[in-house]
Amino acid sequence: MKPILSFLLFVLAFLPATAQNLSRVRAEGNKFVNAEGETIVFQGVCMSDPVKLIRDGHWDEEYFRQAKEFGANVVRFAVHPVNINSHGWEATFLAMDKGIEWAKALGMYVVMDWHSIGNLKDEKFTNPMYNTTLEETLRFWRIAAHRYKDEPVVALYELFNEPTVSGKDMGSCSWAEWRDIQEQIIDEIRLYNPDALCICAGHDWAYDLTHIASEPIRRTNIGYVSHPYPMKREQPWEGKWEKDFGYVADTYPVICTEIGYCLKEERGAHIPVMSTDAYGDHITQYLEKKGISFTVWCFDPHWAPTIITDWDFNLSTQGRYFHKYLTQKR
């Protein structure tokens, strides 16, 4: 064997095997499938904002390696409007370029998430950190779609984190109006990346998908998003989950881009995330039965419900639960 061929075979032997198999994902029926036609069930973690992690000194290969060791096959980048504006758009995208390469090397897909909470139609938001505009939202997706159009590792384009009109002075936005806005964003993305797989959230902080039965998004190659935290509904959960979002998975791909819980005595406990391991059992069994993908919030010691309790990557209660679940699956 020629020396150069021997060397190449040696190098290939030490590349992560999964990193060579991350082909483009599309929606087919009610499933996410790769270029080989294989069903992909995404199960992983929500990373906190890339700029927040840069400031903490943890937007690095080790952070991504820890996510992989946690059992993730996907990571979610939660891009906050306030941070991309303070850090600079190009600097933030350059950092995400590195994150995408780290994810790819470890065989993990990426969900790109424009992380705002509120009413994009009336531009009213629950906290100044989420303040944005439709124009800025379209700008973000225009850049992301062009930049990553040839990068299949960026598998899902999550248009808007949590739409809601609940609360004081939040304005109004009907489902028909929100559907129109999401379709406008999809059309903008697909000017630059016709193959982009866009995922769309319903109302009530991205929990409620009841409108999809009669008024689905009028575009192809899409999936739907729900955030079924434990206190969104009282137990027993399963029947309510089926009515509120789970039935959609019979027709379209669904991903719960935020699930998670913490004990009421744990740091950061708040409505609607307080629960016990019982929620972990119920949500994982339900999503598994329905073939629904998920990412757990949040792989950061500061944003509750946390998966890790510190930067030594010690695990919280839910961290221990989901680590066991995910590593047993891999």
Coordinates of C-alpha atoms in Angstrom, one line a residue:
M1 CA 0.0 0.0 0.0
K2 CA 1.3 3.4 -0.9
P3 CA 2.4 5.6 2.1
I4 CA -0.1 8.4 1.3
L5 CA -3.0 6.0 1.1
S6 CA -2.0 4.4 4.4
F7 CA -1.8 7.8 6.0
L8 CA -5.3 8.8 4.7
L9 CA -6.8 5.5 6.0
F10 CA -5.1 6.1 9.4
V11 CA -6.7 9.6 9.6
L12 CA -10.1 8.4 8.6
A13 CA -10.0 5.7 11.2
F14 CA -9.8 8.3 13.9
L15 CA -12.6 10.6 12.6
P16 CA -15.9 10.4 14.5
A17 CA -17.9 7.9 12.5
T18 CA -21.2 9.8 12.9
A19 CA -19.6 13.0 11.5
Q20 CA -19.4 11.4 8.1
N21 CA -23.1 10.6 8.1
L22 CA -24.8 14.0 8.6
S23 CA -26.7 14.5 5.4
R24 CA -29.4 17.1 4.7
V25 CA -32.6 16.5 6.6
R26 CA -36.1 17.1 5.1
A27 CA -39.7 16.6 6.2
E28 CA -41.3 13.5 4.6
G29 CA -44.8 12.8 5.8
N30 CA -44.7 13.0 9.6
K31 CA -41.0 12.3 9.9
F32 CA -37.6 14.0 9.6
V33 CA -35.5 12.0 7.2
N34 CA -32.0 12.3 5.9
A35 CA -30.7 12.1 2.3
E36 CA -30.6 8.3 2.6
G37 CA -34.2 8.1 3.5
E38 CA -33.6 7.1 7.1
T39 CA -35.8 8.5 9.9
I40 CA -34.0 11.0 12.2
V41 CA -35.3 11.5 15.7
F42 CA -33.5 14.5 17.2
Q43 CA -32.8 14.1 20.9
G44 CA -30.4 16.6 22.5
V45 CA -29.9 19.8 24.4
C46 CA -30.6 23.5 24.2
M47 CA -27.3 25.4 24.4
S48 CA -27.7 28.9 25.9
D49 CA -27.0 32.0 23.8
P50 CA -23.7 31.8 21.9
V51 CA -22.7 35.3 23.0
K52 CA -23.6 34.5 26.6
L53 CA -21.3 31.5 26.4
I54 CA -18.5 33.5 24.8
R55 CA -18.7 36.0 27.7
D56 CA -18.7 33.1 30.2
G57 CA -15.6 31.6 28.4
H58 CA -17.3 28.4 27.5
W59 CA -18.1 28.7 23.7
D60 CA -15.5 26.1 23.0
E61 CA -14.9 22.5 21.8
E62 CA -15.1 21.2 25.4
Y63 CA -18.6 22.5 25.8
F64 CA -19.7 20.7 22.6
R65 CA -17.9 17.6 23.7
Q66 CA -19.7 17.6 27.0
A67 CA -23.0 17.9 25.1
K68 CA -22.1 14.9 23.0
E69 CA -21.1 12.9 26.0
F70 CA -24.5 13.8 27.5
G71 CA -26.0 11.8 24.7
A72 CA -27.1 14.5 22.3
N73 CA -27.4 14.0 18.5
V74 CA -28.5 17.6 18.1
V75 CA -27.8 21.0 19.8
R76 CA -29.9 24.1 19.7
F77 CA -28.4 27.6 19.4
A78 CA -30.6 30.1 21.2
V79 CA -29.7 33.4 19.5
H80 CA -31.1 36.4 21.5
P81 CA -31.7 39.7 19.6
V82 CA -30.1 41.8 22.4
N83 CA -26.9 39.7 22.3
I84 CA -26.4 39.6 18.6
N85 CA -26.8 43.4 18.5
S86 CA -24.4 44.0 21.4
H87 CA -21.7 41.6 20.3
G88 CA -22.1 42.4 16.6
W89 CA -23.8 40.4 13.9
E90 CA -20.7 39.3 12.0
A91 CA -18.8 38.4 15.2
T92 CA -21.8 36.4 16.4
F93 CA -22.1 34.5 13.1
L94 CA -18.3 33.8 13.1
A95 CA -18.7 32.3 16.5
M96 CA -21.6 30.2 15.3
D97 CA -19.6 29.1 12.4
K98 CA -17.1 27.6 14.9
G99 CA -19.9 26.0 16.9
I100 CA -21.3 24.4 13.7
E101 CA -17.9 22.9 12.9
W102 CA -17.5 21.6 16.5
A103 CA -21.0 20.0 16.3
K104 CA -20.2 18.5 12.9
A105 CA -17.0 17.0 14.1
L106 CA -18.9 15.3 16.9
G107 CA -21.7 14.1 14.7
M108 CA -24.4 16.4 16.1
Y109 CA -27.0 18.4 14.1
V110 CA -27.8 22.1 14.9
V111 CA -31.1 23.8 15.4
M112 CA -30.8 27.5 14.7
D113 CA -33.3 29.4 16.9
W114 CA -34.2 33.1 16.8
H115 CA -34.8 33.3 20.5
S116 CA -37.4 36.0 21.2
I117 CA -40.6 35.8 23.3
G118 CA -43.6 37.8 22.6
N119 CA -45.8 39.3 19.8
L120 CA -43.8 39.8 16.6
K121 CA -46.8 41.4 14.8
D122 CA -47.2 44.3 17.3
E123 CA -43.5 44.1 18.3
K124 CA -44.3 43.7 22.0
F125 CA -42.1 41.4 24.0
T126 CA -41.9 40.0 27.5
N127 CA -38.5 41.3 28.3
P128 CA -36.1 43.8 26.7
M129 CA -33.6 41.0 25.9
Y130 CA -36.2 39.7 23.4
N131 CA -36.9 43.0 21.7
T132 CA -36.8 42.7 17.9
T133 CA -38.7 43.6 14.8
L134 CA -40.1 41.7 11.9
E135 CA -37.5 43.5 9.7
E136 CA -34.7 42.4 12.0
T137 CA -36.1 38.9 12.2
L138 CA -36.1 38.7 8.4
R139 CA -32.5 40.0 8.3
F140 CA -31.3 37.3 10.7
W141 CA -32.9 34.5 8.6
R142 CA -31.7 36.0 5.4
I143 CA -28.1 35.9 6.6
A144 CA -28.4 32.5 8.2
A145 CA -30.1 31.0 5.1
H146 CA -27.4 32.3 2.7
R147 CA -24.5 31.5 5.1
Y148 CA -25.6 27.9 5.8
K149 CA -27.4 26.9 2.6
D150 CA -24.7 24.4 1.8
E151 CA -24.3 23.2 5.4
P152 CA -26.6 20.2 6.1
V153 CA -25.5 20.1 9.8
V154 CA -27.7 23.2 10.3
A155 CA -30.8 21.0 10.0
L156 CA -33.7 23.0 11.4
Y157 CA -34.5 26.7 11.1
E158 CA -36.6 27.6 14.2
L159 CA -38.3 30.8 13.0
F160 CA -39.3 32.3 16.4
N161 CA -38.8 30.8 19.9
E162 CA -42.0 31.5 21.8
P163 CA -44.9 33.5 20.3
T164 CA -47.4 34.8 22.9
V165 CA -49.9 37.6 23.5
S166 CA -50.5 36.6 27.1
G167 CA -49.8 39.3 29.7
K168 CA -50.3 43.0 30.1
D169 CA -49.9 45.2 27.0
M170 CA -48.9 42.4 24.7
G171 CA -51.2 43.5 21.9
S172 CA -53.1 41.0 19.7
C173 CA -52.1 38.4 17.1
S174 CA -54.6 35.8 15.8
W175 CA -53.4 32.5 14.5
A176 CA -54.2 33.6 11.0
E177 CA -52.0 36.6 11.4
W178 CA -49.2 34.6 13.0
R179 CA -49.4 32.0 10.3
D180 CA -49.0 34.8 7.6
I181 CA -45.9 36.1 9.4
Q182 CA -44.3 32.6 9.6
E183 CA -45.0 32.0 5.9
Q184 CA -43.4 35.4 5.1
I185 CA -40.2 34.3 7.1
I186 CA -40.2 30.9 5.3
D187 CA -40.4 32.6 1.9
E188 CA -37.5 34.9 2.8
I189 CA -35.4 32.0 3.9
R190 CA -36.1 30.0 0.8
L191 CA -35.0 32.8 -1.5
Y192 CA -31.5 31.9 -0.3
N193 CA -31.9 28.3 0.8
P194 CA -34.7 26.5 -1.1
D195 CA -34.0 23.3 0.9
A196 CA -34.3 24.9 4.4
L197 CA -36.4 22.8 6.8
C198 CA -38.3 25.4 8.8
I199 CA -40.0 24.6 12.1
C200 CA -43.0 26.7 13.2
A201 CA -44.3 27.4 16.7
G202 CA -47.9 27.9 17.9
H203 CA -49.3 30.3 20.5
D204 CA -49.1 30.2 24.3
W205 CA -45.3 30.3 24.5
A206 CA -45.0 27.8 21.7
Y207 CA -47.1 25.2 23.4
D208 CA -50.5 25.3 21.6
L209 CA -50.7 23.7 18.1
T210 CA -54.5 23.2 18.1
H211 CA -54.9 25.5 15.1
I212 CA -52.9 23.2 12.9
A213 CA -55.9 20.8 12.5
S214 CA -57.8 23.4 10.5
E215 CA -55.2 26.0 9.5
P216 CA -51.8 24.5 8.9
I217 CA -48.8 26.4 7.6
R218 CA -49.3 26.6 3.8
R219 CA -45.7 25.6 2.9
T220 CA -43.9 22.3 2.3
N221 CA -40.9 20.9 4.0
I222 CA -41.8 22.2 7.4
G223 CA -42.2 20.8 11.0
Y224 CA -43.9 22.1 14.1
V225 CA -42.6 23.1 17.5
S226 CA -44.1 22.7 21.0
H227 CA -42.7 23.5 24.5
P228 CA -44.6 21.2 26.8
Y229 CA -43.2 22.2 30.2
P230 CA -44.8 20.3 33.1
M231 CA -47.0 23.1 34.5
K232 CA -48.6 24.0 31.1
R233 CA -51.2 21.5 32.0
E234 CA -52.2 19.5 35.2
Q235 CA -51.7 15.8 35.5
P236 CA -52.7 13.5 33.9
W237 CA -50.8 15.0 31.0
E238 CA -51.0 12.6 28.1
G239 CA -54.6 13.3 27.0
K240 CA -54.0 17.0 27.2
W241 CA -50.7 16.8 25.3
E242 CA -52.4 14.7 22.6
K243 CA -55.1 17.3 22.2
D244 CA -52.8 20.4 22.4
F245 CA -49.9 19.3 20.2
G246 CA -49.3 15.6 20.0
Y247 CA -51.9 14.8 17.4
V248 CA -50.0 17.0 14.9
A249 CA -47.2 14.3 14.9
D250 CA -49.7 12.0 13.1
T251 CA -49.4 14.2 10.0
Y252 CA -46.3 16.4 10.3
P253 CA -42.9 16.1 12.0
V254 CA -42.9 17.6 15.4
I255 CA -40.0 18.6 17.7
C256 CA -40.3 19.9 21.2
T257 CA -37.4 22.3 21.2
E258 CA -37.8 22.9 24.9
I259 CA -38.7 20.4 27.5
G260 CA -37.4 20.2 31.0
Y261 CA -38.1 20.5 34.7
C262 CA -36.6 21.3 38.1
L263 CA -37.5 20.5 41.7
K264 CA -39.3 23.4 43.4
E265 CA -36.3 23.8 45.8
E266 CA -33.7 24.0 43.0
R267 CA -32.2 27.2 41.8
G268 CA -34.2 29.1 39.3
A269 CA -37.4 27.2 39.9
H270 CA -40.4 29.0 38.4
I271 CA -43.7 28.5 36.7
P272 CA -44.1 26.5 34.4
V273 CA -41.1 24.2 34.9
M274 CA -41.4 22.8 38.5
S275 CA -41.9 19.1 38.7
T276 CA -40.1 15.8 39.5
D277 CA -38.7 12.8 37.7
A278 CA -42.3 11.7 37.1
Y279 CA -42.5 14.4 34.4
G280 CA -39.3 13.0 32.9
D281 CA -40.9 9.5 32.7
H282 CA -44.2 10.8 31.2
I283 CA -42.7 13.2 28.7
T284 CA -40.0 10.8 27.3
Q285 CA -42.5 7.9 27.1
Y286 CA -45.1 10.1 25.3
L287 CA -42.6 11.6 22.9
E288 CA -41.1 8.3 22.1
K289 CA -44.5 6.7 21.4
K290 CA -45.4 9.6 19.1
G291 CA -42.0 9.7 17.4
I292 CA -41.5 13.3 18.4
S293 CA -38.0 14.8 18.7
F294 CA -36.9 17.0 21.6
T295 CA -34.1 19.2 23.0
V296 CA -33.8 19.7 26.8
W297 CA -33.5 23.2 28.2
C298 CA -30.8 24.2 29.2
F299 CA -27.2 23.1 29.0
D300 CA -26.0 26.0 31.1
P301 CA -25.7 26.4 34.9
H302 CA -27.5 29.8 35.0
W303 CA -30.7 29.4 32.8
A304 CA -33.3 27.3 34.5
P305 CA -34.3 24.6 34.4
T306 CA -30.6 23.8 34.1
I307 CA -29.0 20.5 33.0
I308 CA -25.7 21.3 34.6
T309 CA -25.1 23.0 38.0
D310 CA -21.7 24.5 37.3
W311 CA -18.9 24.7 34.7
D312 CA -17.5 21.4 35.9
F313 CA -20.6 19.9 34.2
N314 CA -22.0 18.4 37.4
L315 CA -25.6 17.4 36.7
S316 CA -28.9 18.8 38.1
T317 CA -31.8 16.5 38.9
Q318 CA -33.1 16.7 35.4
G319 CA -29.6 16.5 34.1
R320 CA -29.1 13.1 35.7
Y321 CA -32.5 12.0 34.4
F322 CA -32.0 13.0 30.8
H323 CA -28.3 11.9 30.8
K324 CA -29.4 8.4 31.7
Y325 CA -32.2 8.4 29.2
L326 CA -30.1 9.7 26.3
T327 CA -27.0 7.6 26.9
Q328 CA -29.0 4.5 27.1
K329 CA -30.5 5.3 23.7
R330 CA -27.1 5.8 21.9

